[in-house]
Coordinates of C-alpha atoms in Angstrom, one line a residue:
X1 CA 102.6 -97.4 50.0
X2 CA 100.8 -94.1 51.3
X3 CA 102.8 -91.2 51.2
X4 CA 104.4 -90.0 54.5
X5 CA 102.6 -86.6 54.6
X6 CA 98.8 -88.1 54.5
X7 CA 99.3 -90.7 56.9
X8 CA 101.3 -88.0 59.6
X9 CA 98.1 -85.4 58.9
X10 CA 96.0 -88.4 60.0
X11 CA 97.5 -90.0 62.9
X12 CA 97.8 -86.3 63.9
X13 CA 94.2 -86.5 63.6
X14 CA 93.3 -88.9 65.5
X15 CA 95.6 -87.9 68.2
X16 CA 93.6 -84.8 68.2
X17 CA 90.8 -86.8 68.2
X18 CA 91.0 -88.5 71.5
X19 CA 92.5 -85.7 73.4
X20 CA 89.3 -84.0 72.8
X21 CA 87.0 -86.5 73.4
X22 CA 85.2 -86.6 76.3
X23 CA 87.1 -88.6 79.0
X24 CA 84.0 -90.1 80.7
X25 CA 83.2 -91.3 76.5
X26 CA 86.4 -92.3 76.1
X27 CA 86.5 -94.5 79.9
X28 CA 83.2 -95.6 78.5
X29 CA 84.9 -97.0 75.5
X30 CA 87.6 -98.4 76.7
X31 CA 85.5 -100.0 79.3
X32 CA 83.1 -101.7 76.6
X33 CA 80.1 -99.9 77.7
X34 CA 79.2 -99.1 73.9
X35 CA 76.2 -101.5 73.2
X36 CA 74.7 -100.0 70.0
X37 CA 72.2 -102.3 68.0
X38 CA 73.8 -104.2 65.1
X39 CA 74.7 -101.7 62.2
X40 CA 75.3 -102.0 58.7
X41 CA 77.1 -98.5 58.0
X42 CA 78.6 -97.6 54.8
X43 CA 80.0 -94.2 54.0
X44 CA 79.7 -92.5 50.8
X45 CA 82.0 -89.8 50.1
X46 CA 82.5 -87.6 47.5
X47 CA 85.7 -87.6 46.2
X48 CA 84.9 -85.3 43.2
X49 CA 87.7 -82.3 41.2
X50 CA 86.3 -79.8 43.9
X51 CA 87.2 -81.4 46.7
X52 CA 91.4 -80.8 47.3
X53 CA 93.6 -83.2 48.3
X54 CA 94.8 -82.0 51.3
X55 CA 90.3 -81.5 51.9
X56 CA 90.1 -85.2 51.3
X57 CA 92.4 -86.1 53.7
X58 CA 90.3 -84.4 56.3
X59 CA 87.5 -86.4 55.0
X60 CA 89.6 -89.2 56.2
X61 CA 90.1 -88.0 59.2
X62 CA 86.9 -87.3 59.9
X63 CA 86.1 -91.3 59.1
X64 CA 88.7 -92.3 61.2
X65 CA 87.7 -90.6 64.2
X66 CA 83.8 -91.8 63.8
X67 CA 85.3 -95.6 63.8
X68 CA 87.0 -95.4 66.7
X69 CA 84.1 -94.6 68.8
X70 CA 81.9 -97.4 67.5
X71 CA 81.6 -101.2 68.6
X72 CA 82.8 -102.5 64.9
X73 CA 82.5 -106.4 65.0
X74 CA 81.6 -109.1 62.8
X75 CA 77.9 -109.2 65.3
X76 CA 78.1 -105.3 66.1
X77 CA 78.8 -102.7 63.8
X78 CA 80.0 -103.4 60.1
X79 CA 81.6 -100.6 58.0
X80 CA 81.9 -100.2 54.5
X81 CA 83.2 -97.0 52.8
X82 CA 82.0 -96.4 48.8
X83 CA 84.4 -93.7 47.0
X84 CA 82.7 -91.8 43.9
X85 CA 82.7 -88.9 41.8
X86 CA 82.2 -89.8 37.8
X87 CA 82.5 -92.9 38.8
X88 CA 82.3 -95.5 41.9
X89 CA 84.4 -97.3 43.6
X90 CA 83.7 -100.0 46.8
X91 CA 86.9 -99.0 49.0
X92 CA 85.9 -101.5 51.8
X93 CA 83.5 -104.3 52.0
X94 CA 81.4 -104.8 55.1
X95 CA 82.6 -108.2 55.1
X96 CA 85.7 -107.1 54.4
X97 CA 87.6 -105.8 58.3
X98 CA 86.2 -107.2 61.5
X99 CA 88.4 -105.0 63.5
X100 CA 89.1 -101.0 64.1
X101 CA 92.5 -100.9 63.1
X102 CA 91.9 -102.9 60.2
X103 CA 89.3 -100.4 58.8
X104 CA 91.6 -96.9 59.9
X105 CA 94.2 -98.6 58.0
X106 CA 91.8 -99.6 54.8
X107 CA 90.9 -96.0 54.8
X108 CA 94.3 -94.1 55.4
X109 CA 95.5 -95.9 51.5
X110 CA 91.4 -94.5 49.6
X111 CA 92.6 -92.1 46.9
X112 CA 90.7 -89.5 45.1
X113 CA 89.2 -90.3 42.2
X114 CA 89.1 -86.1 40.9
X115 CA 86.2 -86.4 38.0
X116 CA 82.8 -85.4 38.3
X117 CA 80.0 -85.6 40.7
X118 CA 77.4 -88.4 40.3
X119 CA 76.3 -88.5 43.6
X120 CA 72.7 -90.6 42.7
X121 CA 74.9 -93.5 41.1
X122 CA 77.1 -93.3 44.2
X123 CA 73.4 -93.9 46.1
X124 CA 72.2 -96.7 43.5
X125 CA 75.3 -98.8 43.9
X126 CA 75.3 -98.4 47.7
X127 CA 72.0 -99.7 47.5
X128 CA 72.5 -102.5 45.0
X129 CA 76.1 -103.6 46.3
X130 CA 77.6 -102.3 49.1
X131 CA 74.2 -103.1 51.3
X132 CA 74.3 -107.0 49.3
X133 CA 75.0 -110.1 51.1
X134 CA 76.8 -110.7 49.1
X135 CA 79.7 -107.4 50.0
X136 CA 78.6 -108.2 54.1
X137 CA 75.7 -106.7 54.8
X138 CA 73.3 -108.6 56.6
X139 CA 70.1 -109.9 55.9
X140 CA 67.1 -107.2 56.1
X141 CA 65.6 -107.2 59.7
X142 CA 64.3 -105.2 62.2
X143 CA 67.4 -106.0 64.6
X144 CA 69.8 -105.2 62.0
X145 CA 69.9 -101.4 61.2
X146 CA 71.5 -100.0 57.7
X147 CA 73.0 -96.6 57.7
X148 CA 74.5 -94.6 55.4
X149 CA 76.6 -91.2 55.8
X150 CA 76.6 -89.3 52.4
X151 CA 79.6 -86.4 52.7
X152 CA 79.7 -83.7 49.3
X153 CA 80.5 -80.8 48.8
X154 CA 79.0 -79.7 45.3
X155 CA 75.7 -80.2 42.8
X156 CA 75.4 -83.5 41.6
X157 CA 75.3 -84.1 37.7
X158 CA 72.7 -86.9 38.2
X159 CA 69.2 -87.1 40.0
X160 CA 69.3 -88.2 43.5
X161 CA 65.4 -87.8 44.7
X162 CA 64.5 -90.7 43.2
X163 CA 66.9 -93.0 43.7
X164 CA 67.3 -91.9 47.3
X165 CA 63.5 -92.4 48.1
X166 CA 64.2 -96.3 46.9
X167 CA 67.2 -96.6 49.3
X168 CA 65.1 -95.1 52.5
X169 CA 62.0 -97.4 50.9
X170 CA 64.6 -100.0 51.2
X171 CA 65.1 -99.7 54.8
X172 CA 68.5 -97.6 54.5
X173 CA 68.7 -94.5 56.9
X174 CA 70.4 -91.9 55.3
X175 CA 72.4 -88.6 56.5
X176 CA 73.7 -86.4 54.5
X177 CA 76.7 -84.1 55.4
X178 CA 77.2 -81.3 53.4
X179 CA 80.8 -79.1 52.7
X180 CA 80.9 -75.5 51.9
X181 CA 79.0 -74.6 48.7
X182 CA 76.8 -77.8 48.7
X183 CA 73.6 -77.3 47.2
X184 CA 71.2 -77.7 50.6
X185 CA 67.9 -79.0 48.7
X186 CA 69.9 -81.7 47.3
X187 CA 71.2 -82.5 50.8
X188 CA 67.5 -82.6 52.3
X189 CA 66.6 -84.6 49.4
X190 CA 68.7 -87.2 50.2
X191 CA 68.1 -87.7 54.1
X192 CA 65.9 -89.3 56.2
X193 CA 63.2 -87.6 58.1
X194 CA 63.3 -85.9 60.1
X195 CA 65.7 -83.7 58.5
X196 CA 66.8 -81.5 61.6
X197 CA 68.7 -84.3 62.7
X198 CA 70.0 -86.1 59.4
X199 CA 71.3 -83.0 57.4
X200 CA 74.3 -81.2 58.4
X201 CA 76.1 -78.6 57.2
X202 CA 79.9 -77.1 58.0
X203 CA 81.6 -74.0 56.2
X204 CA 84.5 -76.0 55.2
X205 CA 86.4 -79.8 55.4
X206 CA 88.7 -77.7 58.2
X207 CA 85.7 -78.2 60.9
X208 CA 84.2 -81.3 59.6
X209 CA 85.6 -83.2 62.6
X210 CA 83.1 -81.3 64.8
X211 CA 80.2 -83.6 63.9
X212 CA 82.1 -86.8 65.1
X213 CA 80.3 -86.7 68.5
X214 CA 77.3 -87.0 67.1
X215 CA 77.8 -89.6 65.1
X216 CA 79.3 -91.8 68.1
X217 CA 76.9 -90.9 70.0
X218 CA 74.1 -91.7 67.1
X219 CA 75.9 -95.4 67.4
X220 CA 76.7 -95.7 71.2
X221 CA 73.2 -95.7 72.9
X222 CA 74.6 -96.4 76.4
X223 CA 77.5 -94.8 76.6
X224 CA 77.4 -93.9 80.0
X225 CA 75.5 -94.6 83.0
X226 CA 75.0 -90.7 83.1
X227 CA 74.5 -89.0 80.1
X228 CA 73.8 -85.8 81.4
X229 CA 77.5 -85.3 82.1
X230 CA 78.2 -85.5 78.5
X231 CA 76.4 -82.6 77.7
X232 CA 72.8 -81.0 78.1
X233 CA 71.2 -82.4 75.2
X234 CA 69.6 -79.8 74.3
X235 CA 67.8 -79.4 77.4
X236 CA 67.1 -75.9 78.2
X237 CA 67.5 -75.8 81.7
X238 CA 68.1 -79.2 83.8
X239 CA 68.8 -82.7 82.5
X240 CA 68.3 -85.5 84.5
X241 CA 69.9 -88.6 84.0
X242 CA 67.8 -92.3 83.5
X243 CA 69.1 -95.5 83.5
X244 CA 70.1 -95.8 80.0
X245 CA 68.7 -92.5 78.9
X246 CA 67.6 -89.1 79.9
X247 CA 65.1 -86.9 80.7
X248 CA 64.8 -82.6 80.4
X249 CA 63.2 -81.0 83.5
X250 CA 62.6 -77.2 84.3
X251 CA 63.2 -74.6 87.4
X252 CA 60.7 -74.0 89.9
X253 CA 58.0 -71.8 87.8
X254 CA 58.4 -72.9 84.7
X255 CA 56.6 -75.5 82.4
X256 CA 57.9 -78.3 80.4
X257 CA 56.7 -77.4 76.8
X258 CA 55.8 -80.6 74.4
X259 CA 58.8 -80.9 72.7
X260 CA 59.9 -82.2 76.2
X261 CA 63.0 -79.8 75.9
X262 CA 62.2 -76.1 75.9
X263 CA 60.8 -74.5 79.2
X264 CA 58.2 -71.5 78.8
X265 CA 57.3 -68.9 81.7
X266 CA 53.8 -67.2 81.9
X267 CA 52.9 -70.4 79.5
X268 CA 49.2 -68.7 80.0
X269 CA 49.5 -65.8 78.3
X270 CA 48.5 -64.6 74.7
X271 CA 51.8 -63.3 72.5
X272 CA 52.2 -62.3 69.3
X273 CA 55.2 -63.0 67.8
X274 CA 57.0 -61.5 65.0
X275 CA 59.8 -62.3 63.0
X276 CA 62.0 -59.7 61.1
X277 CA 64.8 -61.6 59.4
X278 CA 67.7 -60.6 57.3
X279 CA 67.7 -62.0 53.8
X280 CA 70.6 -59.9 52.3
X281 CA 73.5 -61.2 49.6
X282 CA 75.9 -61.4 52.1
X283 CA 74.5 -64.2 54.1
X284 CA 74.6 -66.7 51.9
X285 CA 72.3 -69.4 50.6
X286 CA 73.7 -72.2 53.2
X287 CA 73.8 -69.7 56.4
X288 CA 70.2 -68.5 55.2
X289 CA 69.4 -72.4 56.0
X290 CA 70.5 -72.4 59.3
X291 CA 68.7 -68.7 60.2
X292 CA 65.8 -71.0 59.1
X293 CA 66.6 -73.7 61.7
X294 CA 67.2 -71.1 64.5
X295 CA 63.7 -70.0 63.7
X296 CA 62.7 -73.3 64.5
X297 CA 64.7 -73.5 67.8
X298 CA 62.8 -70.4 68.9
X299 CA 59.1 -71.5 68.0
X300 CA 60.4 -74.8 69.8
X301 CA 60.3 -73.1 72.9
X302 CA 57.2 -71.2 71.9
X303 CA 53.6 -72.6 73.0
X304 CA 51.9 -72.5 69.8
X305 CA 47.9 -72.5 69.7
X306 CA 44.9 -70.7 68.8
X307 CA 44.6 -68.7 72.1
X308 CA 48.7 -68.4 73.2
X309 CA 51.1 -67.5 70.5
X310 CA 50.7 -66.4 67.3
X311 CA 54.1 -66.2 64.8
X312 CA 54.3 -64.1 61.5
X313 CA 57.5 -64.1 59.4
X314 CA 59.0 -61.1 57.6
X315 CA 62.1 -61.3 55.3
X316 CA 63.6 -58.4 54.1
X317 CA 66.6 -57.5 51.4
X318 CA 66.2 -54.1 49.2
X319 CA 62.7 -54.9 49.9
X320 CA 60.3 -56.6 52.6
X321 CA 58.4 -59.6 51.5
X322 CA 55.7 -60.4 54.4
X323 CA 56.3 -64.5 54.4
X324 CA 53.0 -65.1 56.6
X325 CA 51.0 -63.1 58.9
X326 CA 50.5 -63.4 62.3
X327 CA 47.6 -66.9 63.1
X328 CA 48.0 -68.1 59.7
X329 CA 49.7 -71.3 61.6
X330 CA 48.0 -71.9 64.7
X331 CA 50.1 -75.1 65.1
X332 CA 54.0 -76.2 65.4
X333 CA 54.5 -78.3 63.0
X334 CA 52.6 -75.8 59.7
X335 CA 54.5 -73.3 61.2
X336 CA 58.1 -74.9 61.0
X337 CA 57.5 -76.5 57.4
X338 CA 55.9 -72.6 55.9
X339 CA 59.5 -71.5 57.8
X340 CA 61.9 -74.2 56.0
X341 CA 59.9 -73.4 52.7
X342 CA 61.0 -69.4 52.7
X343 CA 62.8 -68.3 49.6
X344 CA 66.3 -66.8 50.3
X345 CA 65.7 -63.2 48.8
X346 CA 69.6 -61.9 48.3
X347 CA 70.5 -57.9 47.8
X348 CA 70.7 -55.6 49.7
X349 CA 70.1 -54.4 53.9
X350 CA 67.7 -52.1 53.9
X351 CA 66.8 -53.2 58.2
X352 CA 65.3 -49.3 58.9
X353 CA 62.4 -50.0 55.8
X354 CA 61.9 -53.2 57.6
X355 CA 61.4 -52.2 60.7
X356 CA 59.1 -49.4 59.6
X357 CA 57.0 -52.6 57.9
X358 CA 57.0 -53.9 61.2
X359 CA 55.7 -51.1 63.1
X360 CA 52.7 -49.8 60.1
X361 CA 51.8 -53.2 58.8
X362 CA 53.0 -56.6 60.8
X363 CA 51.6 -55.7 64.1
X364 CA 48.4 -54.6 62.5
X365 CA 44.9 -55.9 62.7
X366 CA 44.6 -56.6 59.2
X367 CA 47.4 -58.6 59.5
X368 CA 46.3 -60.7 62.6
X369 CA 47.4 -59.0 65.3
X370 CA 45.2 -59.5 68.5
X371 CA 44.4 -56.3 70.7
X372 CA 45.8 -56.2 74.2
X373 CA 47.8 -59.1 73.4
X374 CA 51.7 -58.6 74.2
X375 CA 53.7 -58.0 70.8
X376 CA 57.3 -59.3 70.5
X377 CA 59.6 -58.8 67.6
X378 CA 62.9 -60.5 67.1
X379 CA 65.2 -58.7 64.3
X380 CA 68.1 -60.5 62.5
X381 CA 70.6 -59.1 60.7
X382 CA 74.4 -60.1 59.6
X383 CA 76.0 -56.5 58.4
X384 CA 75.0 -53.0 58.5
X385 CA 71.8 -51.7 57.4
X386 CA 72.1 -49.1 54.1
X387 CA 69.0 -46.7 55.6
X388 CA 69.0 -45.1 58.6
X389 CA 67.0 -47.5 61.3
X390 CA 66.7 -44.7 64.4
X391 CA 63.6 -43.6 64.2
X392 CA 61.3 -46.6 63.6
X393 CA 63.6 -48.5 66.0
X394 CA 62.4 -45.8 68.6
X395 CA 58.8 -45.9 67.4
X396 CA 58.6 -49.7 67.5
X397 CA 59.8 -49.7 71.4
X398 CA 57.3 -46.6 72.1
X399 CA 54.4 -48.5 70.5
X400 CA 55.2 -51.3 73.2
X401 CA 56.6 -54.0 71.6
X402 CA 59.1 -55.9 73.1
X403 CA 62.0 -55.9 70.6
X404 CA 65.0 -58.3 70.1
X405 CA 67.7 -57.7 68.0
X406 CA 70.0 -60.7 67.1
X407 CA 73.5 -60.3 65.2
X408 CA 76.0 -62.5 63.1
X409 CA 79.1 -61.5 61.3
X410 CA 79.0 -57.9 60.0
X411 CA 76.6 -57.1 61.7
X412 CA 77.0 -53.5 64.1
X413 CA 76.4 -53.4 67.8
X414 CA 75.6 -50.5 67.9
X415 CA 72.7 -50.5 66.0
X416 CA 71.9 -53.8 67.7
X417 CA 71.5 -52.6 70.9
X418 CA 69.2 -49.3 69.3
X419 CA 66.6 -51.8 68.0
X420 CA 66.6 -54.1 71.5
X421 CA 64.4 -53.2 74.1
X422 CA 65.8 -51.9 77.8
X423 CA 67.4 -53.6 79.3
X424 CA 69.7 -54.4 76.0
X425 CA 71.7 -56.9 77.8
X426 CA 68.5 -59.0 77.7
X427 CA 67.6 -58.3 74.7
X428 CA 70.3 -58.1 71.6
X429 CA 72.5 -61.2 70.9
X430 CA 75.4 -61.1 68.8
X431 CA 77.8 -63.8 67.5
X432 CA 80.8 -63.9 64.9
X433 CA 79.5 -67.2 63.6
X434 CA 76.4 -69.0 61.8
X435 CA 77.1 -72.0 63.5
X436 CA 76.6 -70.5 66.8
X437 CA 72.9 -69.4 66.3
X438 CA 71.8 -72.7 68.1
X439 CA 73.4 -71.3 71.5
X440 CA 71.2 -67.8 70.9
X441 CA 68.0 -69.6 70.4
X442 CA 68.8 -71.6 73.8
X443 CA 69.5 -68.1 75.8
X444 CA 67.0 -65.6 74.2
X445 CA 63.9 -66.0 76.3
X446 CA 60.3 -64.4 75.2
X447 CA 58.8 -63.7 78.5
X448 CA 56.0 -61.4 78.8
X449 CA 56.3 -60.4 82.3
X450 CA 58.9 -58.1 83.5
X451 CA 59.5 -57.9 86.9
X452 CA 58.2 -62.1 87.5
X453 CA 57.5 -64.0 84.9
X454 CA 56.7 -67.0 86.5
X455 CA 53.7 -65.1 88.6
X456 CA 51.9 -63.6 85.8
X457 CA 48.6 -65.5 86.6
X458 CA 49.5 -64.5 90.7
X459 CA 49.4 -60.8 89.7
X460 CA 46.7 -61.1 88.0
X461 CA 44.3 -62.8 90.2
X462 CA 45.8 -59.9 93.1
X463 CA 44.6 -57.1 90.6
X464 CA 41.5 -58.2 90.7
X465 CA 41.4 -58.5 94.3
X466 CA 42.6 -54.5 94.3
X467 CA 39.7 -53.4 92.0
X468 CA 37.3 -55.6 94.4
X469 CA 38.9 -53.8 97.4
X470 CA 39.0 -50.5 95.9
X471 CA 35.1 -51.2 94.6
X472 CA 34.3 -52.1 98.3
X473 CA 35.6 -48.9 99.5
X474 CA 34.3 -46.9 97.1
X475 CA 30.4 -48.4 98.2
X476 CA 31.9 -47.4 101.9
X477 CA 32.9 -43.9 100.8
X478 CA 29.5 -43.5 99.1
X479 CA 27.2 -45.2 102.1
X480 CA 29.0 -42.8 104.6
X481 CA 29.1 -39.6 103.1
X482 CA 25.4 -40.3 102.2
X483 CA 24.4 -41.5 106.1
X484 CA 26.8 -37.5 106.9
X485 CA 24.6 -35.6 103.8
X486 CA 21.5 -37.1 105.7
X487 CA 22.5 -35.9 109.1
X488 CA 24.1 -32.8 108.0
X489 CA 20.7 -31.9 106.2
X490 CA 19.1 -33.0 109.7
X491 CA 21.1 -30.4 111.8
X492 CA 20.4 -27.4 109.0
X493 CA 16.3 -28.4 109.3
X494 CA 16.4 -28.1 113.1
X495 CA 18.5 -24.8 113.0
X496 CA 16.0 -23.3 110.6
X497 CA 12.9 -24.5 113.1
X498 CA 14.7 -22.8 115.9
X499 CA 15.2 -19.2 114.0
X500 CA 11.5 -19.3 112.5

């Protein structure tokens, strides 16, 4: 029999649980509007000596709550849940509960096991019997998908490249959740592609219940006849709602970028775009990964080419390390994978020798700068800098760059709002958390036109028409006081005829 505490902490849970969910999701539910394709969906989780009791009860919880909001039946969705850590252990079949409470009760009496971590045998026997006919699953086709959800929070003792390569060979998609000091390459080596949206990270097992949504929603493709009023969707600005799906959509003057979410203004105009990012001890290897993916959010939004924007990356510690100069990548894609490849340097915050880089050497010809081209730099930092930033945050805004300063943590206002360009409410961002990075990248907006950004090409095309005017009158000016020399010179010829 469980014990009393464990099972309290998870019906507590999963009250929690459906308070907060969404109530037109959970109307949808109850309705029966979930129609996800067929799944095979086994979870692996690591049950390892690092991870506490109490921790693996949230695991549990977290479990729980992702079963609730999917269609489980013997032709929907199939769960299985594999238990390792030296060892592994098949905790519940596919074949084995046809019905929701049957499953939340299988997984309310799983046990940790409290060894070691052998996180690519937990993958091989996934692959060899949990995903067998012969434990449930379902014969391999393309109207049948097979998912697994790997949750760890440490370095596996074994090699998991390899054997996770034959699992996604073998048809299995694979995301991988990792927990607090989780080594993130192994995490990446693991999932599917693309990795943005099958790795996850959270700080600890306390907040782990945060990723449920997606996961329902990753299982539950029409879950509402509008899906916009779930959420944005990562939509910049508007979302419109399809039957069965959704589209994003822009205001009046801006342009749908290709990534069909992000929305750029003055889409026609040449920027260069430098980076000046913060690679100090005290960010910590698995925040360092999600600076990285906040990078990505913002060259999202950015249109990339040969003749728009240009993006160069800077990290700095104790010392700056120029990542890649400005045109290197003239393309998305390059871009993003030399971003996600960028060595975490650790030490020390040293942001007033950076920015000094950035004025003498990153905005420079010989380092691909274009001339006349508008020059933006965006600075982040989590904690105070150790030199004194003032004057090459002054010289960097009277040089004309446009300068963003973005904040996490430790890191001081003040000295925020010294490196951001006027106005600084537009231009410095601050948040207490990593995980919030995402909502910056969605509010900082590069524009390169003050007053109007959307009628850059408009002001333009009337500046030329003032130099044609002003040209115009200038002939006038000329022709007439020429046609007044002429008669002037006239009158003084006469007058001189007269007095001779």
């Amino acid at each position: 029999m469980m014990p009393i505490k464990p099972l309290f902490l998870l019906l507590l849970g999963l009250i929690g649980a459906q308070a907060n969910l969404d109530l037109r999701t959970a109307a949808a539910m109850a309705a029966g509007l979930c129609k996800a394709r067929p799944t095979d969906l086994v979870f692996i989780i690591d049950s390892s000596r690092s991870v506490r009791p109490s921790e693996f009860e949230q695991v549990k919880v977290f479990l729980a709550k992702v079963i609730e909001g999917l269609n489980v039946g013997p032709s929907a969705t199939r769960v299985g849940v594999v238990n390792y850590a030296s060892r592994v252990k098949n905790e519940v079949s596919l074949k084995t509960h046809r019905t929701k409470a049957g499953l939340i009760k299988a997984v309310t009496k799983i046990e940790p096991l409290s060894t070691g971590t052998m996180t690519g045998l937990a993958i091989q026997f996934a692959m060899n019997v949990a995903f067998s006919e012969a434990e449930g699953a379902r014969a391999k086709s393309s109207d049948v998908g097979k998912v697994a959800i790997i949750v760890t929070d440490g370095r596996p003792q074994d090699n998991v490249k390899d054997i996770a390569q034959r699992a996604r060979d073998a048809g299995i998609e694979i995301f991988a959740i990792g927990v607090g000091r989780v080594d993130m390459n192994t995490l990446r080596q693991m999932a599917s592609d693309p990795l943005d949206d099958h790795v996850d990270y959270v700080e600890s097992y306390s907040v782990i219940e945060k990723l449920t949504k997606k996961f329902q929603e990753a299982f539950c493709e029409d879950l509402v006849s509008d899906l916009c009023a779930t959420g944005d969707h990562d939509c910049e600005q508007v979302c419109i709602s399809t039957p069965g799906s959704y589209k994003c959509a822009c205001r009046e003057g801006f342009t749908l970028m290709d990534n069909g979410r992000s929305c750029s203004a003055c889409s026609n105009s040449a920027t260069d775009v430098v980076f000046l990012i913060d690679g100090s001890k005290s960010v910590r290897p698995e925040n360092f990964e999600l600076v990285k993916k906040w990078i990505n959010q913002i060259i999202d939004k950015l249109d990339v080419s040969e003749s728009k924007a240009h993006v160069g990356l800077v990290q700095y510690s104790s010392t700056v390390k120029p990542e890649f100069p400005l045109g290197r990548y003239n393309n998305k894609k390059d871009l993003k994978e030399a971003v996600k490849k960028m060595a975490y340097l650790e030490r020390g915050t040293m942001t007033g020798q950076a920015l000094r880089y950035l004025v003498e050497n990153s905005f420079s010809l010989g380092q691909g700068a274009r001339p006349g081209v508008t020059k933006v730099g965006i600075v982040f930092t989590d904690g105070r800098s150790q030199d004194y930033i003032g004057e090459a945050a002054k010289k960097a805004k009277e040089n004309g760059f446009k300068m963003y300063a973005v904040g996490v943590g430790n890191a001081v206002e003040d000295e925020l709002k010294e490196i951001a360009s006027e106005p600084t409410g537009e231009h410095y961002f601050y948040t207490a958390d990593f995980k919030a990075m995402s909502q910056i990248a969605k509010k900082l907006q590069i524009n390169v036109c003050d007053e109007d950004p959307c009628e850059c090409d408009s002001l333009v095309k009337f500046q030329k028409k003032v130099e044609a005017a002003l040209q115009a009158l200038t002939k006038k000016h000329i022709l007439y006081d020429r046609i007044l020399l002429e008669s002037m010179s006239k009158r003084i010829a006469l007058l001189e005829n007269k007095i001779v």
